[in-house]
Amino acid sequence: MNILVSVIVEQTLAASLQNKQRLRVREEKAQRAELDSIKEIFLISDTDGSNSLDREEFLAAVKNPEVQWRMKMLELPVAETVKLFGVLDGDGSQTLSYTDFIQGCAKLKGHAMSKDMLAVMAQADALATKMDLMDDSLAESERMVAGLDEISLRIVRRFDSAILGSRRRMA
């Protein structure tokens, strides 16, 4: 009886392993198909062959039925294309490189939560860039104030006695 149970358990474990491998292969094929579909959307959209998309190219391409079909299959929001472009364009350059488009769409694929998170990440990146610019500007302002302090001290040292002398004469 124990031998029979051990054979059944062994066969079940082997079948489970094979099922996991088949599932992994199927998932990899699905991911490759999705990636190919995203690449095809980019290639259709890039009408000028510049290997980048601007907002106008993207909005025009979304009117193409094939692009719409591919976006629906990838669960990308076709109805909100302007917002989608803004989310993908995290740096605000108004253009999407091939890599940015592929990576952005791959991250957006799936649940709404990931889309919301990507939007938040894009906004955080934009804010971080603005904060860096403010930091640089503040550092420059501090340098200028220090320079003005130095100039003020030199003026006071140079003309202090003359100012005190004229005040004494006036009094």
C-alpha angles and dihedrals in degrees: 000000000000090000091053092050092048091051091050092048091048092050091047092051092048091050090048091052091050090049091051091051092048091048092050091049090049091049092049091051090049091050091049090049091050091048091049090050092051090049090050091052089053094047092049091047096048095080096162094050093234092134088239135081126225122198094262093052091049095047091048092048093052088064088063109101092221092054090047091051092049092048091050091050089052091047091241115153106257093176093057101049096144090052090044091053090049092051092049091046095067095163094050094236092134089232132086121211119216091256094046091050095048095045094043094050091045090054092046093051110109134011126029089240092066089049091052091047091050090051090051090047091050091050091047091052091049091049091048089054091050091048090052090052091049090049091052091047092048092049089051091049091050090050091051093048090051088051091050090049090053092049091048091052091050091050092048092049093047100044102025094098092047092051093048090048093052091047090053091050092050093050 
